[in-house]
PDB file of C-alpha atoms in Angstrom:
ATOM      1  CA  UNK A1009      33.593 -20.730 -47.795  1.00  0.00           C
ATOM      2  CA  UNK A1010      35.934 -21.740 -44.963  1.00  0.00           C
ATOM      3  CA  UNK A1011      36.084 -20.384 -41.418  1.00  0.00           C
ATOM      4  CA  UNK A1012      38.890 -17.951 -42.197  1.00  0.00           C
ATOM      5  CA  UNK A1013      36.990 -16.463 -45.121  1.00  0.00           C
ATOM      6  CA  UNK A1014      33.902 -16.032 -42.926  1.00  0.00           C
ATOM      7  CA  UNK A1015      35.951 -14.089 -40.358  1.00  0.00           C
ATOM      8  CA  UNK A1016      37.541 -12.027 -43.111  1.00  0.00           C
ATOM      9  CA  UNK A1017      34.051 -11.073 -44.288  1.00  0.00           C
ATOM     10  CA  UNK A1018      32.945 -10.247 -40.724  1.00  0.00           C
ATOM     11  CA  UNK A1019      35.869  -7.848 -40.359  1.00  0.00           C
ATOM     12  CA  UNK A1020      35.232  -6.269 -43.759  1.00  0.00           C
ATOM     13  CA  UNK A1021      31.523  -5.886 -42.922  1.00  0.00           C
ATOM     14  CA  UNK A1022      32.556  -3.865 -39.860  1.00  0.00           C
ATOM     15  CA  UNK A1023      34.902  -1.689 -41.922  1.00  0.00           C
ATOM     16  CA  UNK A1024      38.069  -3.350 -40.594  1.00  0.00           C
ATOM     17  CA  UNK A1025      40.808  -3.905 -43.161  1.00  0.00           C
ATOM     18  CA  UNK A1026      41.945  -7.542 -43.528  1.00  0.00           C
ATOM     19  CA  UNK A1027      45.696  -7.418 -42.889  1.00  0.00           C
ATOM     20  CA  UNK A1028      48.276 -10.161 -42.461  1.00  0.00           C
ATOM     21  CA  UNK A1029      48.508  -9.423 -38.720  1.00  0.00           C
ATOM     22  CA  UNK A1030      44.748  -9.638 -38.274  1.00  0.00           C
ATOM     23  CA  UNK A1031      44.590 -12.824 -40.332  1.00  0.00           C
ATOM     24  CA  UNK A1032      47.230 -14.624 -38.255  1.00  0.00           C
ATOM     25  CA  UNK A1033      45.622 -13.536 -34.965  1.00  0.00           C
ATOM     26  CA  UNK A1034      42.241 -14.842 -36.173  1.00  0.00           C
ATOM     27  CA  UNK A1035      43.927 -18.088 -37.306  1.00  0.00           C
ATOM     28  CA  UNK A1036      45.377 -18.649 -33.821  1.00  0.00           C
ATOM     29  CA  UNK A1037      42.007 -17.959 -32.173  1.00  0.00           C
ATOM     30  CA  UNK A1038      40.236 -20.280 -34.631  1.00  0.00           C
ATOM     31  CA  UNK A1039      42.697 -23.100 -33.901  1.00  0.00           C
ATOM     32  CA  UNK A1040      42.335 -22.782 -30.136  1.00  0.00           C
ATOM     33  CA  UNK A1041      39.816 -24.718 -28.061  1.00  0.00           C
ATOM     34  CA  UNK A1042      40.173 -22.251 -25.175  1.00  0.00           C
ATOM     35  CA  UNK A1043      40.383 -18.488 -24.685  1.00  0.00           C
ATOM     36  CA  UNK A1044      43.886 -17.060 -25.148  1.00  0.00           C
ATOM     37  CA  UNK A1045      45.687 -14.042 -23.735  1.00  0.00           C
ATOM     38  CA  UNK A1046      47.518 -11.594 -25.978  1.00  0.00           C
ATOM     39  CA  UNK A1047      50.746 -13.134 -24.618  1.00  0.00           C
ATOM     40  CA  UNK A1048      49.536 -16.638 -25.595  1.00  0.00           C
ATOM     41  CA  UNK A1049      48.769 -15.463 -29.130  1.00  0.00           C
ATOM     42  CA  UNK A1050      52.082 -13.625 -29.429  1.00  0.00           C
ATOM     43  CA  UNK A1051      54.009 -16.688 -28.197  1.00  0.00           C
ATOM     44  CA  UNK A1052      52.358 -18.862 -30.862  1.00  0.00           C
ATOM     45  CA  UNK A1053      53.260 -16.397 -33.619  1.00  0.00           C
ATOM     46  CA  UNK A1054      56.602 -14.838 -32.744  1.00  0.00           C
ATOM     47  CA  UNK A1055      58.728 -17.698 -34.133  1.00  0.00           C
ATOM     48  CA  UNK A1056      57.107 -17.545 -37.582  1.00  0.00           C
ATOM     49  CA  UNK A1057      56.623 -13.751 -37.604  1.00  0.00           C
ATOM     50  CA  UNK A1058      59.716 -12.191 -35.972  1.00  0.00           C
ATOM     51  CA  UNK A1059      58.648  -8.637 -36.903  1.00  0.00           C
ATOM     52  CA  UNK A1060      55.323  -9.007 -35.071  1.00  0.00           C
ATOM     53  CA  UNK A1061      55.159  -7.012 -31.828  1.00  0.00           C
ATOM     54  CA  UNK A1062      53.111  -7.787 -28.723  1.00  0.00           C
ATOM     55  CA  UNK A1063      51.705  -4.257 -28.933  1.00  0.00           C
ATOM     56  CA  UNK A1064      50.315  -5.118 -32.388  1.00  0.00           C
ATOM     57  CA  UNK A1065      48.542  -8.166 -30.956  1.00  0.00           C
ATOM     58  CA  UNK A1066      47.058  -6.070 -28.112  1.00  0.00           C
ATOM     59  CA  UNK A1067      45.988  -3.273 -30.466  1.00  0.00           C
ATOM     60  CA  UNK A1068      44.230  -5.698 -32.822  1.00  0.00           C
ATOM     61  CA  UNK A1069      42.545  -7.612 -30.002  1.00  0.00           C
ATOM     62  CA  UNK A1070      41.223  -4.339 -28.552  1.00  0.00           C
ATOM     63  CA  UNK A1071      39.905  -3.335 -31.973  1.00  0.00           C
ATOM     64  CA  UNK A1072      38.297  -6.776 -32.341  1.00  0.00           C
ATOM     65  CA  UNK A1073      36.743  -6.406 -28.881  1.00  0.00           C
ATOM     66  CA  UNK A1074      35.373  -2.935 -29.671  1.00  0.00           C
ATOM     67  CA  UNK A1075      33.837  -4.314 -32.877  1.00  0.00           C
ATOM     68  CA  UNK A1076      32.398  -7.445 -31.223  1.00  0.00           C
ATOM     69  CA  UNK A1077      34.673  -9.857 -33.097  1.00  0.00           C
ATOM     70  CA  UNK A1078      36.159 -11.211 -29.857  1.00  0.00           C
ATOM     71  CA  UNK A1079      34.980 -11.358 -26.260  1.00  0.00           C
ATOM     72  CA  UNK A1080      37.406 -10.408 -23.477  1.00  0.00           C
ATOM     73  CA  UNK A1081      37.204 -12.602 -20.399  1.00  0.00           C
ATOM     74  CA  UNK A1082      38.628 -12.243 -16.906  1.00  0.00           C
ATOM     75  CA  UNK A1083      38.455 -15.850 -15.845  1.00  0.00           C
ATOM     76  CA  UNK A1084      40.751 -16.281 -12.904  1.00  0.00           C
ATOM     77  CA  UNK A1085      41.744 -12.772 -11.876  1.00  0.00           C
ATOM     78  CA  UNK A1086      44.721 -12.944 -14.217  1.00  0.00           C
ATOM     79  CA  UNK A1087      45.237 -11.262 -17.554  1.00  0.00           C
ATOM     80  CA  UNK A1088      42.379 -10.949 -20.003  1.00  0.00           C
ATOM     81  CA  UNK A1089      41.761 -13.860 -22.317  1.00  0.00           C
ATOM     82  CA  UNK A1090      40.071 -13.562 -25.686  1.00  0.00           C
ATOM     83  CA  UNK A1091      37.815 -15.803 -27.731  1.00  0.00           C
ATOM     84  CA  UNK A1092      36.028 -15.318 -31.024  1.00  0.00           C
ATOM     85  CA  UNK A1093      32.343 -14.445 -30.790  1.00  0.00           C
ATOM     86  CA  UNK A1094      30.883 -17.196 -32.915  1.00  0.00           C
ATOM     87  CA  UNK A1095      27.256 -17.217 -31.861  1.00  0.00           C
ATOM     88  CA  UNK A1096      27.698 -20.293 -29.651  1.00  0.00           C
ATOM     89  CA  UNK A1097      26.795 -19.276 -26.087  1.00  0.00           C
ATOM     90  CA  UNK A1098      28.860 -21.151 -23.519  1.00  0.00           C
ATOM     91  CA  UNK A1099      30.476 -20.929 -20.097  1.00  0.00           C
ATOM     92  CA  UNK A1100      33.847 -21.964 -18.678  1.00  0.00           C
ATOM     93  CA  UNK A1101      35.199 -24.530 -16.236  1.00  0.00           C
ATOM     94  CA  UNK A1102      38.520 -23.238 -14.876  1.00  0.00           C
ATOM     95  CA  UNK A1103      41.248 -25.090 -12.983  1.00  0.00           C
ATOM     96  CA  UNK A1104      42.354 -22.969 -10.011  1.00  0.00           C
ATOM     97  CA  UNK A1105      45.831 -24.491 -10.069  1.00  0.00           C
ATOM     98  CA  UNK A1106      46.962 -24.539 -13.721  1.00  0.00           C
ATOM     99  CA  UNK A1107      44.384 -22.133 -15.237  1.00  0.00           C
ATOM    100  CA  UNK A1108      43.236 -24.754 -17.749  1.00  0.00           C
ATOM    101  CA  UNK A1109      39.922 -23.705 -19.279  1.00  0.00           C
ATOM    102  CA  UNK A1110      37.231 -26.004 -20.574  1.00  0.00           C
ATOM    103  CA  UNK A1111      34.278 -24.515 -22.484  1.00  0.00           C
ATOM    104  CA  UNK A1112      30.862 -25.781 -21.346  1.00  0.00           C
ATOM    105  CA  UNK A1113      27.564 -25.715 -23.190  1.00  0.00           C
ATOM    106  CA  UNK A1114      25.052 -23.478 -21.432  1.00  0.00           C
ATOM    107  CA  UNK A1115      22.626 -25.383 -19.184  1.00  0.00           C
ATOM    108  CA  UNK A1116      20.645 -22.272 -18.205  1.00  0.00           C
ATOM    109  CA  UNK A1117      18.207 -21.716 -21.098  1.00  0.00           C
ATOM    110  CA  UNK A1118      15.206 -23.178 -19.268  1.00  0.00           C
ATOM    111  CA  UNK A1119      16.144 -21.423 -16.028  1.00  0.00           C
ATOM    112  CA  UNK A1120      16.489 -18.110 -17.869  1.00  0.00           C
ATOM    113  CA  UNK A1121      13.043 -18.555 -19.415  1.00  0.00           C
ATOM    114  CA  UNK A1122      11.501 -19.395 -16.023  1.00  0.00           C
ATOM    115  CA  UNK A1123      13.235 -16.428 -14.414  1.00  0.00           C
ATOM    116  CA  UNK A1124      11.838 -14.158 -17.121  1.00  0.00           C
ATOM    117  CA  UNK A1125       8.317 -15.536 -16.591  1.00  0.00           C
ATOM    118  CA  UNK A1126       8.540 -15.330 -12.787  1.00  0.00           C
ATOM    119  CA  UNK A1127       9.993 -11.828 -12.559  1.00  0.00           C
ATOM    120  CA  UNK A1128       8.910 -10.027 -15.714  1.00  0.00           C
ATOM    121  CA  UNK A1129      12.545  -9.122 -16.396  1.00  0.00           C
ATOM    122  CA  UNK A1130      13.909  -9.068 -19.909  1.00  0.00           C
ATOM    123  CA  UNK A1131      17.057 -11.170 -19.576  1.00  0.00           C
ATOM    124  CA  UNK A1132      19.874  -9.652 -21.616  1.00  0.00           C
ATOM    125  CA  UNK A1133      22.822 -11.841 -20.708  1.00  0.00           C
ATOM    126  CA  UNK A1134      24.225 -14.220 -18.142  1.00  0.00           C
ATOM    127  CA  UNK A1135      27.702 -15.499 -17.422  1.00  0.00           C
ATOM    128  CA  UNK A1136      28.877 -18.387 -15.352  1.00  0.00           C
ATOM    129  CA  UNK A1137      32.363 -19.486 -14.335  1.00  0.00           C
ATOM    130  CA  UNK A1138      32.905 -22.732 -12.467  1.00  0.00           C
ATOM    131  CA  UNK A1139      36.187 -23.267 -10.623  1.00  0.00           C
ATOM    132  CA  UNK A1140      37.791 -26.556  -9.605  1.00  0.00           C
ATOM    133  CA  UNK A1141      40.813 -28.778 -10.071  1.00  0.00           C
ATOM    134  CA  UNK A1142      41.410 -30.459 -13.414  1.00  0.00           C
ATOM    135  CA  UNK A1143      42.158 -34.207 -13.345  1.00  0.00           C
ATOM    136  CA  UNK A1144      45.891 -33.592 -13.839  1.00  0.00           C
ATOM    137  CA  UNK A1145      46.182 -31.114 -10.930  1.00  0.00           C
ATOM    138  CA  UNK A1146      43.934 -33.216  -8.685  1.00  0.00           C
ATOM    139  CA  UNK A1147      46.305 -36.160  -9.038  1.00  0.00           C
ATOM    140  CA  UNK A1148      49.479 -34.214  -8.232  1.00  0.00           C
TER     141      UNK A1148
END
């Protein structure tokens, strides 16, 4: 079973009908190495799907977010970006000039465990964003 079929099953398991619009939005998110805004997704699709509306992309992304299919991120104070929730916990390195986003593997597992032991807290989640200049922006 391929990635697209797995996501189709995830939607069906949550009672969400698998439509052409949902399929193409999932395809764009699967192909991306970085979180995308609704505008980004719409721009990638509008040439091939002229009847698709930006409101349809927003409505589906909000449904996906409510059903824990995608995660909405506010990375640089700009519009929300979305990424599929695939079970791989990671963080983001964000360029403050061009808004490029690089996913980073989480380095905090040991720290989280120590924090739990030291404080008695049950750690539910953590999020980290690191800001800087990408190599391209640094050189210009």
